[in-house]
Short mmCIF file of C-alpha atoms and ligand atoms in Angstrom, two decimals:
data_model
loop_
_atom_site.label_atom_id
_atom_site.label_comp_id
_atom_site.label_asym_id
_atom_site.label_seq_id
_atom_site.Cartn_x
_atom_site.Cartn_y
_atom_site.Cartn_z
CA MET A 8 115.14 106.56 80.23
CA SER A 9 118.60 108.85 80.89
CA ASP A 10 119.41 109.97 84.35
CA ASN A 11 116.75 112.12 85.29
CA THR A 12 114.10 111.94 82.08
CA ALA A 13 112.39 109.23 80.71
CA LYS A 14 111.55 109.61 76.94
CA LEU A 15 107.97 108.41 75.70
CA THR A 16 107.22 107.53 71.92
CA MET A 17 103.80 107.41 70.40
CA GLY A 18 104.40 107.09 66.59
CA ASP A 19 106.40 109.93 64.98
CA LYS A 20 106.06 112.19 68.39
CA SER A 21 108.25 111.62 71.38
CA TRP A 22 108.18 113.71 74.64
CA ASP A 23 110.50 113.86 77.28
CA LEU A 24 109.25 112.97 80.87
CA LYS A 25 110.85 114.30 84.19
CA VAL A 26 112.24 111.12 86.31
CA ARG A 27 112.44 112.24 90.02
CA PRO A 28 114.51 110.05 92.47
CA GLY A 29 113.38 108.93 96.02
CA SER A 30 115.63 109.20 99.10
CA ILE A 31 115.51 105.24 98.78
CA GLY A 32 113.52 103.02 96.42
CA PRO A 33 111.99 103.27 93.15
CA ASP A 34 112.37 106.59 90.98
CA VAL A 35 109.38 107.73 89.56
CA VAL A 36 108.33 109.23 86.15
CA ASP A 37 106.41 112.34 86.70
CA ILE A 38 103.72 112.18 84.28
CA ALA A 39 101.65 115.03 85.55
CA SER A 40 102.12 117.06 81.92
CA LEU A 41 101.47 114.26 80.17
CA TYR A 42 97.80 115.10 79.39
CA ALA A 43 98.60 118.31 78.34
CA GLN A 44 101.37 116.95 76.60
CA THR A 45 100.15 114.15 74.36
CA GLY A 46 96.16 113.95 75.05
CA CYS A 47 96.61 110.60 76.68
CA PHE A 48 95.88 109.10 80.29
CA THR A 49 98.17 106.71 81.51
CA TYR A 50 96.07 103.53 82.66
CA ASP A 51 96.99 101.53 85.88
CA PRO A 52 93.92 100.13 87.70
CA GLY A 53 94.72 99.17 91.10
CA PHE A 54 97.48 101.35 90.81
CA THR A 55 100.56 98.59 90.56
CA SER A 56 102.83 100.61 89.07
CA THR A 57 101.61 104.28 90.28
CA ALA A 58 103.23 106.58 93.07
CA SER A 59 99.70 108.14 93.71
CA CYS A 60 101.52 110.98 96.26
CA GLU A 61 104.66 112.23 97.33
CA SER A 62 105.56 111.12 101.28
CA ALA A 63 107.97 111.08 103.49
CA ILE A 64 106.58 108.80 106.26
CA THR A 65 106.64 105.07 105.66
CA TYR A 66 108.87 103.24 103.72
CA ILE A 67 108.61 99.46 102.26
CA ASP A 68 110.48 97.56 100.15
CA GLY A 69 108.68 94.21 99.18
CA ASP A 70 111.09 92.37 97.69
CA GLU A 71 113.81 92.69 101.02
CA GLY A 72 110.74 92.61 103.74
CA THR A 73 111.43 96.11 104.79
CA LEU A 74 109.20 98.36 106.85
CA LEU A 75 110.61 101.42 108.00
CA TYR A 76 108.37 104.22 109.59
CA ARG A 77 110.60 107.55 109.15
CA GLY A 78 113.54 105.75 108.30
CA TYR A 79 113.27 103.47 111.47
CA PRO A 80 113.18 99.68 111.05
CA ILE A 81 109.55 98.43 112.68
CA GLU A 82 111.18 95.46 114.20
CA GLN A 83 113.54 98.11 115.99
CA LEU A 84 110.08 99.65 117.22
CA ALA A 85 108.60 96.57 117.98
CA GLU A 86 111.12 95.31 120.07
CA HIS A 87 112.91 99.19 121.71
CA GLY A 88 109.54 101.29 121.97
CA ASP A 89 106.37 101.70 122.27
CA PHE A 90 102.55 102.17 120.84
CA LEU A 91 102.89 106.50 121.21
CA GLU A 92 106.27 106.63 120.76
CA SER A 93 105.63 105.50 117.20
CA CYS A 94 102.76 107.45 116.89
CA TYR A 95 104.77 110.72 117.59
CA LEU A 96 107.11 109.12 115.06
CA LEU A 97 104.58 109.05 112.63
CA LEU A 98 102.81 112.37 113.37
CA TYR A 99 106.11 114.67 113.75
CA GLY A 100 108.54 112.93 111.77
CA GLU A 101 111.23 112.44 114.92
CA LEU A 102 111.08 109.81 117.97
CA PRO A 103 110.31 112.25 120.96
CA THR A 104 113.04 113.36 123.92
CA LYS A 105 111.87 112.42 127.34
CA ALA A 106 109.98 116.02 127.85
CA GLN A 107 108.23 115.34 124.53
CA LYS A 108 107.00 112.27 125.14
CA ASP A 109 105.72 112.86 128.39
CA ASP A 110 104.08 115.71 127.16
CA PHE A 111 101.93 113.87 124.17
CA VAL A 112 101.31 110.85 126.40
CA HIS A 113 99.55 113.07 128.83
CA ARG A 114 97.90 114.99 126.08
CA VAL A 115 96.59 111.79 124.55
CA THR A 116 95.31 110.52 127.96
CA TYR A 117 93.35 113.38 129.06
CA HIS A 118 91.38 113.07 125.47
CA THR A 119 90.31 109.37 125.77
CA MET A 120 86.66 110.38 127.13
CA ILE A 121 84.10 110.49 124.52
CA HIS A 122 80.96 113.18 124.69
CA GLU A 123 78.67 111.58 127.17
CA GLN A 124 76.06 111.84 124.69
CA MET A 125 77.67 109.65 122.33
CA SER A 126 76.72 106.80 124.04
CA ARG A 127 73.52 106.65 122.51
CA PHE A 128 74.58 106.25 119.00
CA PHE A 129 76.01 102.85 120.51
CA THR A 130 72.30 101.84 121.79
CA GLY A 131 71.11 102.38 118.46
CA PHE A 132 72.65 100.01 117.02
CA ARG A 133 71.10 96.70 116.97
CA ARG A 134 73.30 93.93 119.54
CA ASP A 135 74.09 91.74 116.68
CA ALA A 136 75.51 94.94 114.56
CA HIS A 137 78.72 93.99 113.67
CA PRO A 138 81.48 96.13 115.54
CA MET A 139 82.94 97.37 112.19
CA ALA A 140 79.65 98.98 110.95
CA ILE A 141 79.10 100.66 114.76
CA MET A 142 83.28 102.05 114.32
CA VAL A 143 82.66 103.68 110.80
CA GLY A 144 78.98 105.42 112.11
CA THR A 145 80.21 106.29 115.32
CA VAL A 146 84.05 107.84 114.26
CA GLY A 147 82.20 109.68 111.40
CA ALA A 148 79.62 110.87 114.17
CA LEU A 149 82.85 112.73 116.15
CA SER A 150 82.55 115.68 113.75
CA ALA A 151 79.02 116.09 114.91
CA PHE A 152 80.87 116.53 118.55
CA TYR A 153 83.95 118.31 118.14
CA HIS A 154 83.20 121.01 116.32
CA ASP A 155 86.25 122.93 118.06
CA SER A 156 88.48 120.46 115.25
CA THR A 157 87.25 120.57 112.09
CA ASP A 158 88.51 123.75 110.62
CA ILE A 159 90.99 121.79 108.49
CA SER A 160 93.02 125.08 107.58
CA ASP A 161 93.97 126.00 111.31
CA PRO A 162 97.12 123.99 111.98
CA HIS A 163 95.92 124.16 115.81
CA GLN A 164 92.73 122.36 114.66
CA ARG A 165 94.29 119.96 113.17
CA MET A 166 96.22 118.62 115.65
CA VAL A 167 93.83 118.63 118.46
CA ALA A 168 91.90 116.49 116.04
CA SER A 169 94.41 113.99 115.38
CA LEU A 170 95.00 113.93 119.22
CA ARG A 171 91.64 113.37 120.27
CA MET A 172 91.06 110.60 117.33
CA ILE A 173 94.51 108.74 118.82
CA ALA A 174 92.87 108.91 122.30
CA LYS A 175 89.67 108.41 121.21
CA MET A 176 89.69 105.18 119.17
CA PRO A 177 90.05 102.80 121.89
CA THR A 178 87.67 104.06 123.73
CA ILE A 179 84.88 103.88 120.65
CA ALA A 180 86.46 100.46 119.65
CA ALA A 181 86.22 98.81 123.53
CA MET A 182 82.50 100.71 123.82
CA ALA A 183 81.64 98.64 120.52
CA TYR A 184 82.70 95.36 122.02
CA LYS A 185 80.92 96.13 124.96
CA TYR A 186 77.64 96.64 123.18
CA HIS A 187 78.15 93.73 120.83
CA VAL A 188 78.31 91.42 124.14
CA GLY A 189 75.94 93.09 126.34
CA GLN A 190 78.08 94.73 129.40
CA PRO A 191 77.98 97.92 130.18
CA PHE A 192 80.40 100.79 129.46
CA VAL A 193 83.35 100.79 130.88
CA TYR A 194 85.45 104.56 131.15
CA PRO A 195 88.94 104.80 130.32
CA ARG A 196 91.55 105.37 133.38
CA ASN A 197 93.90 107.96 133.54
CA ASP A 198 96.64 105.79 135.50
CA LEU A 199 96.81 102.87 132.65
CA ASP A 200 98.99 103.32 129.47
CA TYR A 201 97.49 103.11 126.31
CA ALA A 202 97.48 99.60 125.37
CA SER A 203 96.65 98.47 129.25
CA ASN A 204 93.91 101.16 129.22
CA PHE A 205 92.24 99.79 126.11
CA LEU A 206 92.21 95.90 127.63
CA HIS A 207 90.69 96.86 130.96
CA MET A 208 87.77 98.82 128.87
CA CYS A 209 87.60 95.67 127.29
CA PHE A 210 87.49 93.18 129.56
CA ALA A 211 86.74 94.70 133.17
CA VAL A 212 83.23 94.12 134.24
CA PRO A 213 81.68 96.56 137.60
CA CYS A 214 81.46 94.18 139.71
CA GLU A 215 84.96 92.46 140.38
CA GLU A 216 88.37 93.71 139.93
CA TYR A 217 90.31 93.55 136.59
CA LYS A 218 94.24 93.70 136.63
CA VAL A 219 95.59 94.08 133.29
CA ASN A 220 98.45 91.16 132.57
CA PRO A 221 101.24 93.48 131.42
CA VAL A 222 102.80 90.62 128.87
CA LEU A 223 99.21 90.97 127.38
CA ALA A 224 99.16 94.74 127.55
CA ARG A 225 102.82 94.45 125.81
CA ALA A 226 101.55 91.89 123.08
CA MET A 227 98.52 94.50 122.70
CA ASP A 228 100.49 97.27 122.72
CA ARG A 229 102.91 95.85 120.13
CA ILE A 230 99.76 95.00 117.61
CA PHE A 231 99.32 98.67 117.40
CA ILE A 232 103.22 99.55 116.21
CA LEU A 233 102.89 96.65 113.57
CA HIS A 234 99.68 98.04 112.25
CA ALA A 235 100.26 102.08 112.94
CA ASP A 236 101.04 102.85 109.15
CA HIS A 237 101.58 100.64 105.66
CA GLU A 238 102.29 103.55 103.59
CA GLN A 239 99.49 104.09 100.57
CA ASN A 240 98.02 101.11 100.72
CA ALA A 241 93.48 101.09 100.20
CA SER A 242 92.99 102.79 103.37
CA THR A 243 95.12 105.01 103.65
CA SER A 244 94.69 106.28 99.71
CA THR A 245 91.01 106.21 100.75
CA VAL A 246 91.75 108.92 103.68
CA ARG A 247 93.68 110.75 101.32
CA LEU A 248 91.12 110.42 98.49
CA ALA A 249 87.94 111.87 101.08
CA GLY A 250 90.82 114.47 103.00
CA SER A 251 91.83 115.94 99.51
CA SER A 252 88.23 117.60 99.28
CA GLY A 253 88.67 119.66 102.15
CA ALA A 254 86.40 117.01 103.65
CA ASN A 255 86.75 116.87 107.85
CA PRO A 256 89.04 114.79 109.56
CA PHE A 257 86.90 112.36 111.58
CA ALA A 258 84.75 112.00 108.18
CA CYS A 259 88.15 110.91 106.26
CA ILE A 260 89.25 108.53 109.07
CA ALA A 261 85.73 107.03 108.73
CA ALA A 262 86.24 106.13 105.01
CA GLY A 263 89.13 104.94 105.50
CA ILE A 264 87.77 102.35 108.13
CA ALA A 265 84.77 101.28 105.57
CA CYS A 266 87.76 100.75 103.30
CA LEU A 267 89.78 98.37 105.68
CA TRP A 268 86.97 96.66 106.81
CA GLY A 269 86.92 94.53 103.12
CA PRO A 270 88.79 90.95 103.47
CA ALA A 271 91.05 91.71 100.94
CA HIS A 272 92.83 94.11 103.34
CA GLY A 273 91.98 94.61 106.91
CA GLY A 274 88.95 92.30 106.70
CA ALA A 275 91.68 89.30 106.25
CA ASN A 276 92.76 88.58 109.76
CA GLU A 277 88.92 87.58 110.83
CA ALA A 278 88.86 85.97 107.33
CA ALA A 279 92.01 84.10 108.22
CA LEU A 280 90.92 83.02 111.54
CA ASN A 281 87.62 81.94 110.07
CA MET A 282 89.60 79.67 107.57
CA LEU A 283 91.37 78.23 110.11
CA SER A 284 88.50 77.17 112.00
CA GLU A 285 86.87 75.82 108.79
CA ILE A 286 89.58 73.72 107.77
CA GLY A 287 89.61 72.27 111.59
CA SER A 288 92.07 70.03 111.50
CA VAL A 289 95.70 69.52 109.92
CA ASP A 290 94.73 66.59 108.02
CA ARG A 291 92.19 68.57 106.04
CA ILE A 292 94.84 71.13 105.06
CA PRO A 293 95.69 69.66 101.59
CA GLU A 294 92.31 69.90 100.30
CA TYR A 295 92.50 73.81 101.03
CA ILE A 296 95.87 74.20 99.80
CA ALA A 297 94.36 71.91 96.57
CA ARG A 298 91.77 74.30 96.52
CA ALA A 299 93.59 77.69 96.60
CA LYS A 300 95.53 76.51 93.49
CA ASP A 301 92.34 75.83 91.37
CA LYS A 302 91.73 78.48 89.06
CA ASN A 303 88.25 78.01 88.81
CA ASP A 304 87.76 78.12 92.83
CA PRO A 305 87.80 81.60 93.69
CA PHE A 306 89.33 79.99 97.37
CA ARG A 307 92.17 81.88 98.73
CA LEU A 308 94.44 81.00 101.43
CA MET A 309 93.46 84.24 103.81
CA GLY A 310 96.60 85.58 105.17
CA PHE A 311 98.65 84.75 102.98
CA GLY A 312 100.36 87.03 99.76
CA HIS A 313 100.65 90.87 99.84
CA ARG A 314 100.27 93.22 97.03
CA VAL A 315 103.64 94.72 98.31
CA TYR A 316 105.80 92.21 100.10
CA LYS A 317 107.15 89.53 97.76
CA ASN A 318 109.35 88.02 100.77
CA TYR A 319 108.35 87.70 104.06
CA ASP A 320 106.60 90.20 105.89
CA PRO A 321 108.71 91.74 108.42
CA ARG A 322 105.46 92.38 110.72
CA ALA A 323 104.14 88.52 110.27
CA ARG A 324 107.87 87.27 111.99
CA ILE A 325 107.14 89.89 114.74
CA MET A 326 103.66 88.90 114.88
CA GLN A 327 104.44 85.27 114.99
CA LYS A 328 107.04 85.94 117.99
CA THR A 329 104.31 87.74 120.19
CA THR A 330 102.07 84.88 119.31
CA HIS A 331 104.02 82.25 120.67
CA GLU A 332 104.38 84.61 124.70
CA VAL A 333 100.92 85.19 124.68
CA LEU A 334 100.13 81.19 124.57
CA ALA A 335 102.86 80.83 126.69
CA GLU A 336 101.82 83.27 129.22
CA LEU A 337 98.35 82.26 128.95
CA GLY A 338 99.48 78.39 129.31
CA ILE A 339 97.78 77.54 126.01
CA ARG A 340 99.98 74.80 125.15
CA ASP A 341 97.33 72.93 122.75
CA ASP A 342 95.44 74.98 120.37
CA PRO A 343 94.61 73.02 117.36
CA LEU A 344 93.85 76.56 115.30
CA LEU A 345 97.82 77.20 116.14
CA ASP A 346 98.71 73.39 114.67
CA VAL A 347 96.60 74.39 111.36
CA ALA A 348 98.12 77.89 110.99
CA MET A 349 101.93 76.23 111.75
CA GLU A 350 101.46 72.92 109.44
CA LEU A 351 99.66 75.29 107.05
CA GLU A 352 102.43 78.37 107.17
CA LYS A 353 104.93 75.28 106.37
CA ILE A 354 103.23 73.35 103.54
CA ALA A 355 102.47 76.63 101.61
CA LEU A 356 106.32 77.95 102.18
CA ASN A 357 107.19 74.55 100.97
CA ASP A 358 104.37 74.34 97.89
CA GLU A 359 106.15 75.26 93.76
CA TYR A 360 102.49 77.24 93.57
CA PHE A 361 103.35 79.74 96.55
CA ILE A 362 106.91 79.57 96.28
CA GLU A 363 106.64 81.16 92.32
CA LYS A 364 103.95 83.51 93.28
CA LYS A 365 105.98 84.74 95.95
CA LEU A 366 102.98 83.87 98.31
CA TYR A 367 104.09 84.28 102.00
CA PRO A 368 101.95 84.64 105.38
CA ASN A 369 101.13 88.10 105.81
CA ILE A 370 101.17 90.11 109.50
CA ASP A 371 96.83 88.96 109.31
CA PHE A 372 97.89 85.46 109.47
CA TYR A 373 99.02 85.32 113.20
CA SER A 374 97.64 88.62 114.49
CA GLY A 375 93.88 86.55 114.47
CA ILE A 376 95.37 83.75 116.60
CA THR A 377 96.75 85.84 119.12
CA LEU A 378 93.96 88.30 119.38
CA ARG A 379 91.81 85.49 119.90
CA ALA A 380 94.16 84.21 122.79
CA LEU A 381 93.91 87.65 124.23
CA GLY A 382 90.16 87.12 124.44
CA PHE A 383 88.70 89.16 121.69
CA PRO A 384 85.76 87.74 119.42
CA THR A 385 87.06 87.35 115.55
CA THR A 386 84.61 90.24 115.29
CA MET A 387 86.65 92.65 116.91
CA PHE A 388 89.96 91.72 114.28
CA THR A 389 89.51 94.60 112.06
CA VAL A 390 88.07 97.20 114.89
CA LEU A 391 91.28 96.63 116.57
CA PHE A 392 93.78 97.41 112.91
CA ALA A 393 91.31 100.78 112.54
CA LEU A 394 92.37 101.65 116.18
CA ALA A 395 95.86 100.76 115.53
CA ARG A 396 96.51 102.75 111.57
CA THR A 397 94.40 106.08 112.87
CA VAL A 398 97.46 107.35 112.96
CA GLY A 399 98.32 106.42 110.05
CA TRP A 400 95.37 107.82 108.53
CA ILE A 401 95.93 111.42 110.51
CA ALA A 402 99.70 111.30 109.79
CA GLN A 403 99.64 111.01 105.75
CA TRP A 404 95.87 113.13 105.93
CA LYS A 405 98.25 115.85 107.70
CA GLU A 406 101.19 115.78 105.55
CA MET A 407 98.48 115.81 101.98
CA VAL A 408 96.53 118.77 103.68
CA GLU A 409 99.96 120.57 104.89
CA ASP A 410 101.34 120.19 101.19
CA PRO A 411 101.07 123.43 99.10
CA SER A 412 101.10 121.36 96.03
CA GLN A 413 97.87 119.44 97.05
CA LYS A 414 94.99 119.66 94.81
CA ILE A 415 91.62 117.37 94.79
CA GLY A 416 92.08 113.79 93.63
CA ARG A 417 90.63 112.96 90.54
CA PRO A 418 91.09 110.25 89.25
CA ARG A 419 89.91 110.03 85.11
CA GLN A 420 89.31 106.97 83.21
CA LEU A 421 89.94 104.87 80.03
CA TYR A 422 85.96 105.28 78.56
CA THR A 423 84.37 102.10 77.14
CA GLY A 424 80.75 102.78 76.90
CA ALA A 425 78.28 104.01 74.57
CA ALA A 426 79.23 106.57 72.23
CA GLN A 427 76.72 109.92 72.50
CA ARG A 428 72.83 108.83 70.75
CA ASP A 429 69.77 110.44 71.02
CA TYR A 430 67.13 109.99 73.62
CA LEU A 431 63.87 107.87 72.36
CA PRO A 432 60.40 108.01 74.18
CA VAL A 433 59.62 104.49 75.66
CA SER A 434 57.10 104.01 72.69
CA GLN A 435 59.90 103.58 70.16
CA ARG A 436 62.18 101.32 72.28
CA ARG A 437 62.48 97.87 71.81
N1 CMC B 504 95.65 82.06 98.28
C1 CMC B 504 95.51 81.71 96.76
N2 CMC B 504 96.21 82.27 95.93
C2 CMC B 504 96.89 83.52 96.01
C3 CMC B 504 96.83 83.95 97.06
C4 CMC B 504 96.33 83.54 97.76
N3 CMC B 504 96.24 84.32 99.64
N4 CMC B 504 96.93 85.33 96.55
C5 CMC B 504 97.37 85.91 95.70
N5 CMC B 504 97.60 84.57 94.82
C6 CMC B 504 97.75 84.05 93.31
C7 CMC B 504 96.36 84.69 92.75
O1 CMC B 504 95.44 84.03 92.45
C8 CMC B 504 96.97 85.32 91.66
O2 CMC B 504 97.22 83.92 90.67
P1 CMC B 504 97.65 83.97 88.66
O3 CMC B 504 98.60 85.07 88.83
O4 CMC B 504 97.87 82.44 88.65
O5 CMC B 504 96.29 85.16 88.60
C9 CMC B 504 98.48 85.55 91.66
O6 CMC B 504 98.78 85.00 93.44
C10 CMC B 504 98.15 87.09 92.22
O7 CMC B 504 97.71 87.45 93.16
P2 CMC B 504 96.97 88.81 92.65
O8 CMC B 504 95.20 88.88 92.98
O9 CMC B 504 97.04 89.30 91.75
O10 CMC B 504 97.65 89.63 93.39
P3 CMC B 504 97.58 91.36 94.48
O11 CMC B 504 98.87 91.94 94.86
O12 CMC B 504 96.62 91.91 93.63
O13 CMC B 504 96.72 91.06 95.73
C11 CMC B 504 96.34 90.35 98.09
C12 CMC B 504 97.31 90.65 96.84
C13 CMC B 504 96.54 90.44 99.27
C14 CMC B 504 95.10 91.10 98.32
C15 CMC B 504 96.13 88.52 98.12
O14 CMC B 504 97.24 88.19 97.93
C16 CMC B 504 95.12 88.35 98.80
O15 CMC B 504 93.84 88.30 98.23
N6 CMC B 504 95.76 87.51 99.53
C17 CMC B 504 94.59 86.93 100.70
C18 CMC B 504 93.85 87.83 101.89
C19 CMC B 504 94.77 88.64 102.49
O16 CMC B 504 95.56 88.12 103.37
N7 CMC B 504 94.76 90.07 102.52
C20 CMC B 504 95.72 90.38 103.50
C21 CMC B 504 96.77 91.83 103.27
S1 CMC B 504 97.54 92.14 104.31
C22 CMC B 504 97.15 93.39 105.42
C23 CMC B 504 97.07 94.74 104.50
O17 CMC B 504 97.68 94.89 104.59
O18 CMC B 504 95.60 95.04 104.36
#
């Protein structure tokens, strides 16, 4: 590889491929013309070495444990900023001025109600439906209610759709929760900030006043910041792929929610807490560590490991601090699950298997404990992740739609099935 070309040699032929630098991070070998030049595809299932797009939104250095939104370290945003400011940053590329922030907060706040008829969608679900199933259905259904923001070629409509989704996602998530627990829906309140309004919609009931605890609201807001974007992960790539066909943004976000649901992705926070409950006490940890290391056992320590972070997940560090703040505020001193979590972390971080494979706790390891302390059932955990990640999905979707070189995503394959053969009538088949 020279400074800006890589040489590919196959047999007695060779080709020069352009090498493109990023502003930071690894260069990429541009193989867009490879098939035309060589008749070969590349093969990279799971995209472990493939950059699927060019993006200026989020940067991760997995070896250093760095996460930047538009260049700003996640630690600084979580410590000094708030979620809606991070949303503005992800969408527009810069932190807002005071006037820009006020205007953005106002526009989000005044889009939080959903079309009244949409509430009928919720009642169509079984009471025991998983809230993520409700989210996939109802977010997709937004495209049936907001026709005036589905023309993706119109920049104004794109922005209105973006604001609508950031604004309405907490309302939809809270309604999914209320329906799940059999309580009446609570309407949004415009005098509350984004996180407080969400907690109010989830935990207020009509028969008494509910005062939002500012420490818990700050923790909720921080959880939203930490989950807001994470470059080209599975659900974001799903949103981009769905959007590449020209599908409307509401449908694309519903696709992202479906992908996020899986336990290897957003479903891991729910799975991690279920695992901690299953382990139950500190003395059973060695048994589970042994299972995680056993090649013949499919069990994995949920909340450990990450495709990109091969060092401590920076979000996990902030989340760990937030967990302690929430538990202290609520006066939870003896949480057996927290004891199991702390001990498990200690043992795993000192175990040869986990050290060698660079398996560190990820954000989901701690977020589950915090969300449980805030009062959410485990089935809501991934819903909260979806709520927070919506802005990342939208920012990435917008970036893609606004890229003049954008075309439909259409991966190819290494075909290993039967070669062409002739149809046989059923009487002749053996
Ligand atoms: N427990 C035990 N062993 C593990 C674990 C784990 N949690 N994660 C990976 N390994 C082992 C795995 O068995 C493999 O071993 P070997 O090389 O001997 O076959 C090696 O580590 C590499 O695993 P991999 O599956 O090839 O790694 P990956 O990069 O494809 O997977 C992962 C990343 C996150 C899917 C995986 O670590 C995992 O399943 N973790 C548990 C689920 C989880 O916590 N997911 C949340 C991710 S963070 C939230 C998000 O961004 O969505």
